[in-house]
Tab-separated table of C-alpha atoms and ligand atoms in Angstrom:
chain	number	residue	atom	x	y	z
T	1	UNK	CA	-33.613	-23.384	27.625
T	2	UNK	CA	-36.530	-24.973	26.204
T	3	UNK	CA	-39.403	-22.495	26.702
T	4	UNK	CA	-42.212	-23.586	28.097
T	5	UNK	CA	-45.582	-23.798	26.587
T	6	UNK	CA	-49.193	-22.463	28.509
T	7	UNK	CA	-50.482	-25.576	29.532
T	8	UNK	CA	-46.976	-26.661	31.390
T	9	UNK	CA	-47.467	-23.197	33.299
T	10	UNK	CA	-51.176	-24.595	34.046
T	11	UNK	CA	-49.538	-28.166	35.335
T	12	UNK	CA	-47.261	-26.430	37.614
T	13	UNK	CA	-49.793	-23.809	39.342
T	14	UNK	CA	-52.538	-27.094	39.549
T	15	UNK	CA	-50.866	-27.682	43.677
T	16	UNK	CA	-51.400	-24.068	44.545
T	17	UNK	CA	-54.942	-22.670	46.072
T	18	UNK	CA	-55.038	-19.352	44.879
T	19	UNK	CA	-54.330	-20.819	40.965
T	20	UNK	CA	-56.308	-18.653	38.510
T	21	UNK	CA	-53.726	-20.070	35.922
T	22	UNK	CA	-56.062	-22.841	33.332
T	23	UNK	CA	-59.590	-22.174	32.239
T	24	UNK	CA	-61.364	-25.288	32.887
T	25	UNK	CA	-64.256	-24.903	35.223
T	26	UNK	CA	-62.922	-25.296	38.768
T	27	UNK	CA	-65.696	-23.595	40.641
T	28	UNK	CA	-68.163	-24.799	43.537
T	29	UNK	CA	-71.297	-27.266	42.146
T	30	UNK	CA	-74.687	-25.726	42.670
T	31	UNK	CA	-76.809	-27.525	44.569
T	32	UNK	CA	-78.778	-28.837	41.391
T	33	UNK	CA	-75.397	-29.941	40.707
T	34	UNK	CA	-74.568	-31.818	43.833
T	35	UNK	CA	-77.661	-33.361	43.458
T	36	UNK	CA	-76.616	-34.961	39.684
T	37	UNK	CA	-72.907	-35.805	41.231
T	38	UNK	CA	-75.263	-37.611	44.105
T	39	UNK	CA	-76.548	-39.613	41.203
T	40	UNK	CA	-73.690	-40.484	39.606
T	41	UNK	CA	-72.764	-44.148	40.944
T	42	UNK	CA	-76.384	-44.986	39.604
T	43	UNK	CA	-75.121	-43.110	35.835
T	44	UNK	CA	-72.351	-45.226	36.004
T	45	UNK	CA	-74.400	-48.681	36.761
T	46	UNK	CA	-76.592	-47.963	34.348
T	47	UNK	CA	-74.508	-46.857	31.459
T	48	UNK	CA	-74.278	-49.124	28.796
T	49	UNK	CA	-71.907	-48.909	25.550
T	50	UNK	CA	-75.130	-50.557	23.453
T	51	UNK	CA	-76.462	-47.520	23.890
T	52	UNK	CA	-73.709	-45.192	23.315
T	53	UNK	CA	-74.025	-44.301	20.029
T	54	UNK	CA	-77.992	-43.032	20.736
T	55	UNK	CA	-76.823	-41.398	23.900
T	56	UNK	CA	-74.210	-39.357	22.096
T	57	UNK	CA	-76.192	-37.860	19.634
T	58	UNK	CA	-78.844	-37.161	22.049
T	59	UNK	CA	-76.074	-35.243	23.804
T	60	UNK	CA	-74.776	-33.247	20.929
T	61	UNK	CA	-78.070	-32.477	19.875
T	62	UNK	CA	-78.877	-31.010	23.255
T	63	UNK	CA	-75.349	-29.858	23.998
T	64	UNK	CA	-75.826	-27.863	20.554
T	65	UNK	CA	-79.398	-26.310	20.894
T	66	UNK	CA	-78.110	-24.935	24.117
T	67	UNK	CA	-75.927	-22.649	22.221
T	68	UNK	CA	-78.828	-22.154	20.238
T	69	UNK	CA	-77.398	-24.283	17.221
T	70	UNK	CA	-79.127	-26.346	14.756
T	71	UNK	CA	-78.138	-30.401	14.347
T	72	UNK	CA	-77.629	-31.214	11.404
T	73	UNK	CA	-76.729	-34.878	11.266
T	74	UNK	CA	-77.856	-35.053	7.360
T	75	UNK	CA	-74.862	-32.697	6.873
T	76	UNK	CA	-72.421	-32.720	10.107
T	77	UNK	CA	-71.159	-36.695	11.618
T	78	UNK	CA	-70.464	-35.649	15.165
T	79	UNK	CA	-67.451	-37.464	16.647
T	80	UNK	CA	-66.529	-37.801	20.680
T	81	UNK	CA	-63.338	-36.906	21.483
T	82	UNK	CA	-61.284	-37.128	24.831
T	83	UNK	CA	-60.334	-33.458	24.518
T	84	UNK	CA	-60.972	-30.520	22.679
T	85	UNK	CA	-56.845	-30.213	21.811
T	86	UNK	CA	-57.181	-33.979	20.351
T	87	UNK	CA	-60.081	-32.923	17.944
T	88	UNK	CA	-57.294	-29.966	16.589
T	89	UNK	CA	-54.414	-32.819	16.641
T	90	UNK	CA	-57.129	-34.476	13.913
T	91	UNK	CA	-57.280	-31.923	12.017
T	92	UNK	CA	-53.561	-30.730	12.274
T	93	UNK	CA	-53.298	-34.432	11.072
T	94	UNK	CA	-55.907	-33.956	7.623
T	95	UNK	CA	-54.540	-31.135	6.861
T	96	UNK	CA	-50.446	-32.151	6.654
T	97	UNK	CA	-52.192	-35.315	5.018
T	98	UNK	CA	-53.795	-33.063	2.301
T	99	UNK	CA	-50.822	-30.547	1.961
T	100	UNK	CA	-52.842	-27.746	3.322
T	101	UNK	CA	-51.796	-23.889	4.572
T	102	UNK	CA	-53.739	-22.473	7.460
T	103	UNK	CA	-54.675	-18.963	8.375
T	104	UNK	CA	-55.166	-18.926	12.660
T	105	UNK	CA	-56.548	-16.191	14.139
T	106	UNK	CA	-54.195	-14.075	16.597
T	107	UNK	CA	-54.510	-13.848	19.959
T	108	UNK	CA	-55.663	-17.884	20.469
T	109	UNK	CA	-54.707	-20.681	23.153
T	110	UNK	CA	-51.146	-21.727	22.566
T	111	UNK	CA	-51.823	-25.079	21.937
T	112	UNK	CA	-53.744	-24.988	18.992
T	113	UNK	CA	-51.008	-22.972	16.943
T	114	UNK	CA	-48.262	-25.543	18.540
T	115	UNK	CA	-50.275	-28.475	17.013
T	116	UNK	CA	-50.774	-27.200	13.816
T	117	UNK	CA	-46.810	-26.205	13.813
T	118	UNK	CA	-45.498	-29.485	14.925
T	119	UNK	CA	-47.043	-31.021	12.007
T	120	UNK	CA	-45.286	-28.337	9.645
T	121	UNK	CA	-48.413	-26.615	8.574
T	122	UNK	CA	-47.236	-23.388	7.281
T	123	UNK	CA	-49.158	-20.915	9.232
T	124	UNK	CA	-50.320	-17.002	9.119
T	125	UNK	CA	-51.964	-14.910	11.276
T	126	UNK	CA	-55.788	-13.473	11.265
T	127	UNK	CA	-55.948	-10.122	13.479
T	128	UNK	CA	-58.773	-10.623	15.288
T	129	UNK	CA	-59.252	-6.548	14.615
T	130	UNK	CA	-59.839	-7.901	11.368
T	131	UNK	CA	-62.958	-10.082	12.010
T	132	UNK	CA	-64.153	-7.212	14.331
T	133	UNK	CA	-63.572	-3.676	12.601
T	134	UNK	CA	-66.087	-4.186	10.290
T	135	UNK	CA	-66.237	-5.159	6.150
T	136	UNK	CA	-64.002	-3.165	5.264
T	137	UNK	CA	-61.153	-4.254	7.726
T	138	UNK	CA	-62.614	-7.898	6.703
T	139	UNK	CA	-62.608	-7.399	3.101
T	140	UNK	CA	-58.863	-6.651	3.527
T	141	UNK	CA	-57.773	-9.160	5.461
T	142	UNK	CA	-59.879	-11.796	3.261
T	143	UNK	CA	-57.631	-9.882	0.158
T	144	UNK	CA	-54.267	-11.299	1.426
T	145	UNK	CA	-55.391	-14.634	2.619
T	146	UNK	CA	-53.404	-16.902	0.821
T	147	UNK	CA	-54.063	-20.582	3.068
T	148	UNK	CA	-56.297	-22.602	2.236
T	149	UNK	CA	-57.602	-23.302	5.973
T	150	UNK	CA	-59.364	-20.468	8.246
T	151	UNK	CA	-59.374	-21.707	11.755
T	152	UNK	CA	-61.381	-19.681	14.284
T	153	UNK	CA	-61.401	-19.535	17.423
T	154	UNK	CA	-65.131	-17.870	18.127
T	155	UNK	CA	-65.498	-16.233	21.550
T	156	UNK	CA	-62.189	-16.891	21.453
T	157	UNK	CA	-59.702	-17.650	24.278
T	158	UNK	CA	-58.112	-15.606	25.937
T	159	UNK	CA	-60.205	-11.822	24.569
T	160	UNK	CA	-64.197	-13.194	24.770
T	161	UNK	CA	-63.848	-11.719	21.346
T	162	UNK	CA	-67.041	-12.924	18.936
T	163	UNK	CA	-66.674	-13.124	15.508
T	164	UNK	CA	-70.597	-11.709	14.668
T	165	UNK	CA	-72.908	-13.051	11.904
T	166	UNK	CA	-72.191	-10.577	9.457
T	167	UNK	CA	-68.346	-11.371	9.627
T	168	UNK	CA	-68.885	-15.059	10.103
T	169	UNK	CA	-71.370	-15.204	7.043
T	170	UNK	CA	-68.938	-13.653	4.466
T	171	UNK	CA	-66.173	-15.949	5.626
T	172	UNK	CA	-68.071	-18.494	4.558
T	173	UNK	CA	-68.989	-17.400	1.380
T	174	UNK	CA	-65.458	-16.602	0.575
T	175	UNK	CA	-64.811	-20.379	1.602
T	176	UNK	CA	-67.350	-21.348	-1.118
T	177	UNK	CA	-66.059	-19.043	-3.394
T	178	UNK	CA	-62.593	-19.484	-2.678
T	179	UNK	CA	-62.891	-23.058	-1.869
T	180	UNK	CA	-61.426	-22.975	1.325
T	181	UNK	CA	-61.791	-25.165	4.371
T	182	UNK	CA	-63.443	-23.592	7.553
T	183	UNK	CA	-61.878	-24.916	11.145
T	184	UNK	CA	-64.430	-23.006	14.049
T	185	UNK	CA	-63.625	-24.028	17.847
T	186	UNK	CA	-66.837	-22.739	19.740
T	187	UNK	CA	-65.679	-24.236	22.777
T	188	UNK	CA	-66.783	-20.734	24.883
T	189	UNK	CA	-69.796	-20.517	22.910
T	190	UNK	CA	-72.460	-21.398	26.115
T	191	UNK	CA	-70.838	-18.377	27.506
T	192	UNK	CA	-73.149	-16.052	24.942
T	193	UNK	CA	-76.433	-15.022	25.954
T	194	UNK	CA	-79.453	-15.838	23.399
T	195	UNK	CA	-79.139	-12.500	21.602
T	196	UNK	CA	-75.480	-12.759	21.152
T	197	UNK	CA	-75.438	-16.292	19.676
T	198	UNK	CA	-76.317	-16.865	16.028
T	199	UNK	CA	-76.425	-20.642	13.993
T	200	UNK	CA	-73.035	-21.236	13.188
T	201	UNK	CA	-74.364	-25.013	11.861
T	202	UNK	CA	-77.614	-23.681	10.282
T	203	UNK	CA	-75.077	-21.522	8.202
T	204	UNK	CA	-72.593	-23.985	7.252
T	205	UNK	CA	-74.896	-26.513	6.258
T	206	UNK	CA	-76.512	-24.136	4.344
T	207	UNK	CA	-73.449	-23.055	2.511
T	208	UNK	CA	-72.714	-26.505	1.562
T	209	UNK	CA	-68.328	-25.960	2.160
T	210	UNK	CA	-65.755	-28.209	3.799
T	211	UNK	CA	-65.632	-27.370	7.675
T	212	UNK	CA	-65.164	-28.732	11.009
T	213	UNK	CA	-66.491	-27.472	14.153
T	214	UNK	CA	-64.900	-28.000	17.487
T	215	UNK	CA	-66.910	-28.390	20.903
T	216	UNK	CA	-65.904	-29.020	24.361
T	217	UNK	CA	-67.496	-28.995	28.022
T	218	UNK	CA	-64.246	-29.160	30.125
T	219	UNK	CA	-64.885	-25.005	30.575
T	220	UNK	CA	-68.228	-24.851	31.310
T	221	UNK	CA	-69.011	-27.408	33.860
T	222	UNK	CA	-67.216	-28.879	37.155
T	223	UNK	CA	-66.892	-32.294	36.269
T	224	UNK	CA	-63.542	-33.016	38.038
T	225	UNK	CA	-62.270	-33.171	34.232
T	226	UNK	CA	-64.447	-35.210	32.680
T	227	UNK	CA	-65.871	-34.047	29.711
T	228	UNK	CA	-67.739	-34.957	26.675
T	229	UNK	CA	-66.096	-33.034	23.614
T	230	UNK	CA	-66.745	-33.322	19.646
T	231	UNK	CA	-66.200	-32.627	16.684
T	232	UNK	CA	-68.783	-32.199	13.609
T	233	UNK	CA	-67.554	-32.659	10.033
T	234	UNK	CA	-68.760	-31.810	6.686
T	235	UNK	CA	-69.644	-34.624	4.405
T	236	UNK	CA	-66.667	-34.740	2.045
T	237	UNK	CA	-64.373	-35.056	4.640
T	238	UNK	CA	-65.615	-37.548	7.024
T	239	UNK	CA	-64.567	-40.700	5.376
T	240	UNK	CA	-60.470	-39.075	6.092
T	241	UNK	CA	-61.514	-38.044	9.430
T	242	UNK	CA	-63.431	-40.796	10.940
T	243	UNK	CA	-60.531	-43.734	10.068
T	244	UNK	CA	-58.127	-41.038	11.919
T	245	UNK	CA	-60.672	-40.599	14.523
T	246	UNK	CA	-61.267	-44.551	14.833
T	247	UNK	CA	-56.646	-44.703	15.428
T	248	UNK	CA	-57.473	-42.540	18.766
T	249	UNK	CA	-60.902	-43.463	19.999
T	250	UNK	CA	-63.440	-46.912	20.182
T	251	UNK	CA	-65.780	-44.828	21.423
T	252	UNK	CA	-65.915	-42.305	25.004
T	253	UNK	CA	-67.337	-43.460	28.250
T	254	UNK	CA	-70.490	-43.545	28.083
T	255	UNK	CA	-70.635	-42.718	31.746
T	256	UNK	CA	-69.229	-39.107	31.106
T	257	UNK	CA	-71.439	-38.730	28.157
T	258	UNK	CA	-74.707	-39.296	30.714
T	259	UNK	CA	-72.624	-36.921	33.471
T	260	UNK	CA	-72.793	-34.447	31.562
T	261	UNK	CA	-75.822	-34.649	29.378
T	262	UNK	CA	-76.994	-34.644	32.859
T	263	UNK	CA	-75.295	-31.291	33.311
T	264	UNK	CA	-76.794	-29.938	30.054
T	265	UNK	CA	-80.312	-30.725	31.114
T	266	UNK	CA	-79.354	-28.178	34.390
T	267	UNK	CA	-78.537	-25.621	32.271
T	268	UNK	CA	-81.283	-25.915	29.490
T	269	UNK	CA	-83.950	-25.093	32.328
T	270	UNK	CA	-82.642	-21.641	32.599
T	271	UNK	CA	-80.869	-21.310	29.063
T	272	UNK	CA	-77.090	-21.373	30.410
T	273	UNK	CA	-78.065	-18.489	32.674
T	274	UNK	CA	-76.897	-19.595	36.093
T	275	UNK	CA	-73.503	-20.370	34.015
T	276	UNK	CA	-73.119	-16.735	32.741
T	277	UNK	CA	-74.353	-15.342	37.002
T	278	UNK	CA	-71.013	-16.659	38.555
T	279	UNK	CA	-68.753	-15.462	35.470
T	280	UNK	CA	-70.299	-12.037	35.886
T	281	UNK	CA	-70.078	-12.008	39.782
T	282	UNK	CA	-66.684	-13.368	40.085
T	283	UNK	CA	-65.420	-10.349	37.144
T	284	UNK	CA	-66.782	-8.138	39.864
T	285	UNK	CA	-65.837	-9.129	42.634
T	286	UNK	CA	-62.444	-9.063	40.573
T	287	UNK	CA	-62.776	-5.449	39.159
T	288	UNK	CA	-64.032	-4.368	42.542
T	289	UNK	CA	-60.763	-4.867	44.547
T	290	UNK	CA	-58.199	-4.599	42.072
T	291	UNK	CA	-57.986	-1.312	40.500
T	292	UNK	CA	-57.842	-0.743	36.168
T	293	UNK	CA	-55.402	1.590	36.786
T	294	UNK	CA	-53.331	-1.416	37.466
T	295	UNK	CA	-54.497	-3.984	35.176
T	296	UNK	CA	-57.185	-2.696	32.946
T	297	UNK	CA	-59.979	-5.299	31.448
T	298	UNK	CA	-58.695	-5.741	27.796
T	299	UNK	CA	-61.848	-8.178	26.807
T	300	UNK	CA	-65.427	-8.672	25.942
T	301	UNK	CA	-65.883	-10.076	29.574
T	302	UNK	CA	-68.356	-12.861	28.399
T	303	UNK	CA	-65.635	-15.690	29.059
T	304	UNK	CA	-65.120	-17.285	32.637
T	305	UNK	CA	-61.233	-15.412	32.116
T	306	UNK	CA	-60.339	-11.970	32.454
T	307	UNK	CA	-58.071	-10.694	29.698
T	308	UNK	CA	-56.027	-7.681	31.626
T	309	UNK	CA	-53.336	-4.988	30.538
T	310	UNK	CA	-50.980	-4.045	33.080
T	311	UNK	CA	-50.809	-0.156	33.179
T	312	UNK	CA	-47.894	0.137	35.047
T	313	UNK	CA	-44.572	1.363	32.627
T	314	UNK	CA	-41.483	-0.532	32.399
T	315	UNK	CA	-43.672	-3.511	34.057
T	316	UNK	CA	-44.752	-6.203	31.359
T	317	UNK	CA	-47.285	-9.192	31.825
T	318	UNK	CA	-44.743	-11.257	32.936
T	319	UNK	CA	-42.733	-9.603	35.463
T	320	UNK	CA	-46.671	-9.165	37.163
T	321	UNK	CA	-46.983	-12.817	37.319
T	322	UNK	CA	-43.600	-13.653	38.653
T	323	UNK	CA	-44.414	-11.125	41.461
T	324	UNK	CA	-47.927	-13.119	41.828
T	325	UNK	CA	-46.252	-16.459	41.477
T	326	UNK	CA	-44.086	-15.444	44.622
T	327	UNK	CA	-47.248	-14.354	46.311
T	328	UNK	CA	-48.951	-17.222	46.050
T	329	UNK	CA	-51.281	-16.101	42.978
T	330	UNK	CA	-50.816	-18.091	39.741
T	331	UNK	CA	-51.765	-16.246	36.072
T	332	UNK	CA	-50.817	-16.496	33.003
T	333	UNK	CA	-49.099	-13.725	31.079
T	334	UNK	CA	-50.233	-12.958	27.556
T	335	UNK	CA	-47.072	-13.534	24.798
T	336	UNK	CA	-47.207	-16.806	24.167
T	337	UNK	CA	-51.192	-15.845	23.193
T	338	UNK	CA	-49.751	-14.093	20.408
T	339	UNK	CA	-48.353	-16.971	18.196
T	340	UNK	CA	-46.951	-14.794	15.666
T	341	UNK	CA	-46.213	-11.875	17.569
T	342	UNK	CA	-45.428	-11.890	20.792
T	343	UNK	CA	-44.858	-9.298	21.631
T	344	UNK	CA	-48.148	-7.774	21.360
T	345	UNK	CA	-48.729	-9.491	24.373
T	346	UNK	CA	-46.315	-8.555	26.022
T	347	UNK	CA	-48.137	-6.112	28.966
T	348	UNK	CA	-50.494	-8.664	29.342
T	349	UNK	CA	-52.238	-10.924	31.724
T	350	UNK	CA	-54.960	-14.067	31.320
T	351	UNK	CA	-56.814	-15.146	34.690
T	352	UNK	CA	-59.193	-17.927	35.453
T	353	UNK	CA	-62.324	-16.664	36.770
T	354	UNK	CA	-64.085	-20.144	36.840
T	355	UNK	CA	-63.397	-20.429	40.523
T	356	UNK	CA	-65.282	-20.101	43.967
T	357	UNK	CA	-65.434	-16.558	44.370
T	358	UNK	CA	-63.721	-17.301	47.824
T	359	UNK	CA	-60.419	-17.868	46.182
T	360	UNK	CA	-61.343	-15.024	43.133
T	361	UNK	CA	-61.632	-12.510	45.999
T	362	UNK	CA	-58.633	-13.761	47.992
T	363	UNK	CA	-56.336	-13.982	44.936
T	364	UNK	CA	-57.629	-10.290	43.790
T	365	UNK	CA	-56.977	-8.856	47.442
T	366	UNK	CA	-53.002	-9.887	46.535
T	367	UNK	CA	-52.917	-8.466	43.493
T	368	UNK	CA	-54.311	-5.487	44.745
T	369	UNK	CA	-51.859	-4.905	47.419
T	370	UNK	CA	-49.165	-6.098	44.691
T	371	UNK	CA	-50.351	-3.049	42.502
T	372	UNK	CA	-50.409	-0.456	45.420
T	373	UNK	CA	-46.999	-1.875	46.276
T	374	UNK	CA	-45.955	-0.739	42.693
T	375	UNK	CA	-47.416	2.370	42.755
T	376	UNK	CA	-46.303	3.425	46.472
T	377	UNK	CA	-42.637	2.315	44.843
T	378	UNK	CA	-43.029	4.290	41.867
T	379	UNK	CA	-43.832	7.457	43.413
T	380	UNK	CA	-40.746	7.529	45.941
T	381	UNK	CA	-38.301	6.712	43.261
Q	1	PLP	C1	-59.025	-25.100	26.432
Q	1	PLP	C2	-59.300	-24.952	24.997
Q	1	PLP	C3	-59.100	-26.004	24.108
Q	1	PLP	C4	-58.498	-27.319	24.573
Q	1	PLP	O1	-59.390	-28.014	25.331
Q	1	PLP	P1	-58.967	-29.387	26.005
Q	1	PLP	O2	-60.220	-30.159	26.022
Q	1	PLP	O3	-58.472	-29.023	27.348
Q	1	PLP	O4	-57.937	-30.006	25.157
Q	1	PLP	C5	-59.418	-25.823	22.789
Q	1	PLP	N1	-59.918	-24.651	22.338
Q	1	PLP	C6	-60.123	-23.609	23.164
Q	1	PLP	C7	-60.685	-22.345	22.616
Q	1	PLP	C8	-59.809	-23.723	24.504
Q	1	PLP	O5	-59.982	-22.680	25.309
């Protein structure tokens, strides 16, 4: 049997109501954002591809200073891109092209380690206890790198886990140093407050190395899966990205692009704020009705996911989410997370928490009756 990869899992749960299987944002529109989907036959009447190319850059610029990030368009050309996962096929692409080794950090999406595998790049793992236990545990790590690519993941999917300033700013000096090329996706990164964000642009342009930066909207706002993602590249390496870029893309709707520039302009009147509220009310709503003693938050819980152990012994991550799956409730269990070793993920769980709380409180009374099942079962045996 073919095993099947996270976002196949995702496909299949996509018919069922209680589904807190894929991140994307799948949650109820505020009414400031009813009012912009109101709007949006006009968008799409008055969009107009002579524009585009003004419209896009007005986007990433504000897209970018709401994560509290400079724009640098002297040093970073900022490219559309369908999806976040095409932007990685890219660079899976320039780096086969150029021969290049990679270095991934571990736990991460599925996808992005399946990409850079199908096109052969030979691959090892970055603990992300390694970007987090301070210099020392860095230093280490950065002392048997041997790739010639670091790609981050930064909160990263499926933990929350934030590679901080400190970390971040020696990994780039060992790319100058080392001459190494720096891959960052910061898709999450509107999930940070103000005082947990730093300039991950202002920093690389500074530095002067070989990097690309990944973006994406499709988990922040509700835009029945439209979205507007990018990526920015360094200097030396646009001319080999762009003509790849160019095979895949004219250029992206400039309909979306207004949607959700639109979008951005909701947020930038509180800072992201109102983004963070129904994260932080859904986790407890979550944490509220299902006990830790069953599945204990394993995560930063800044993402719109929860990141869960099961405590239960003998019961892994993925004999929980059959049980779920034949209640009605659709996860994702945490191996395939671990790229390189599975198995660490093995008493896992990922859930969605981008959802109306409705359905987060519904799908969380389940799997609290699933856990006092367990536990009732466990103490007559
Ligand atoms: C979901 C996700 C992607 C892929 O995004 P798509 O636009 O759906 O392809 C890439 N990186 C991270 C960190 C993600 O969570």
């Amino acid at each position: 049997m073919i095993e099947r990869n996270l976002t196949q899992e995702e496909v299949d749960a996509l018919p069922f109501e209680l589904n807190l299987s894929d991140g994307h944002a799948f949650r109820p529109w505020t009414r400031a954002e009813s009012d912009i989907i109101a709007d949006s036959a006009r968008f799409f009447r008055e969009s107009d591809r002579r524009g585009g190319q003004e419209a896009e850059a007005e986007y990433i610029r504000r897209y970018l200073a709401l994560g509290s990030q400079s724009y640098v368009p002297e040093y970073f050309t900022g490219l559309m891109s369908y999806s976040a996962s095409m932007a990685v096929e890219i660079v899976a692409n320039l780096l086969r092209l150029r021969g290049l080794s990679a270095a991934l950090i571990e736990p991460c999406f599925d996808n992005i380690a399946d990409i850079l595998q199908r096109h052969r790049i030979p691959l090892q793992p970055i603990p992300e206890t390694a970007l987090t236990d301070g210099p020392a545990a860095l230093e280490r790590l950065l002392g048997t790198l041997t790739a010639d690519v670091i790609f981050l993941v930064s909160p990263n999917n499926p933990t929350g886990t934030v590679v901080g300033k400190e970390a971040f700013t020696r990994i780039v000096d060992y790319c100058r140093t080392e001459n190494k090329l720096l891959v960052l996706d910061g898709c999450f990164r509107v999930y940070l407050s103000a005082d947990e964000v730093y300039d991950h642009y202002g920093i690389l342009a500074a530095s002067g190395i070989d990097c690309v930066v990944i973006e994406d909207t499709g988990k922040v706002w509700p835009a029945a899966e439209l979205k507007a993602p990018f990526l920015c590249v360094s200097p030396r390496l646009v001319s080999a990205v762009v003509g790849m870029h160019s095979d895949f893309l004219l250029h992206l709707s400039p309909f979306t692009v207004r949607l959700i520039t639109e979008f951005v302009g909701l947020a930038e009147a509180d800072g992201g704020r109102y983004l963070r509220e129904l994260v932080v009310r859904n986790r407890a709503l979550f944490q509220s009705t299902v006990p830790g003693s069953f599945l204990r938050p394993d995560d930063t819980g800044k993402l719109g996911l929860a990141w869960l152990k099961v405590e239960v012994d003998g019961l892994d991550g993925e004999d929980v989410r059959k049980l779920l799956a034949l209640r009605g409730v659709h996860v994702l269990s945490g191996e395939r997370f671990y790229w390189w070793s599975p198995y660490l993920g093995r008493k896992h769980l990922r859930l969605a928490l981008l959802r109306d709380p409705d359905v987060v409180h519904r799908a969380a009374e389940v799997i609290a009756d699933l856990g006092a099942e367990l536990a009732v079962g466990r103490s007559r045996s």
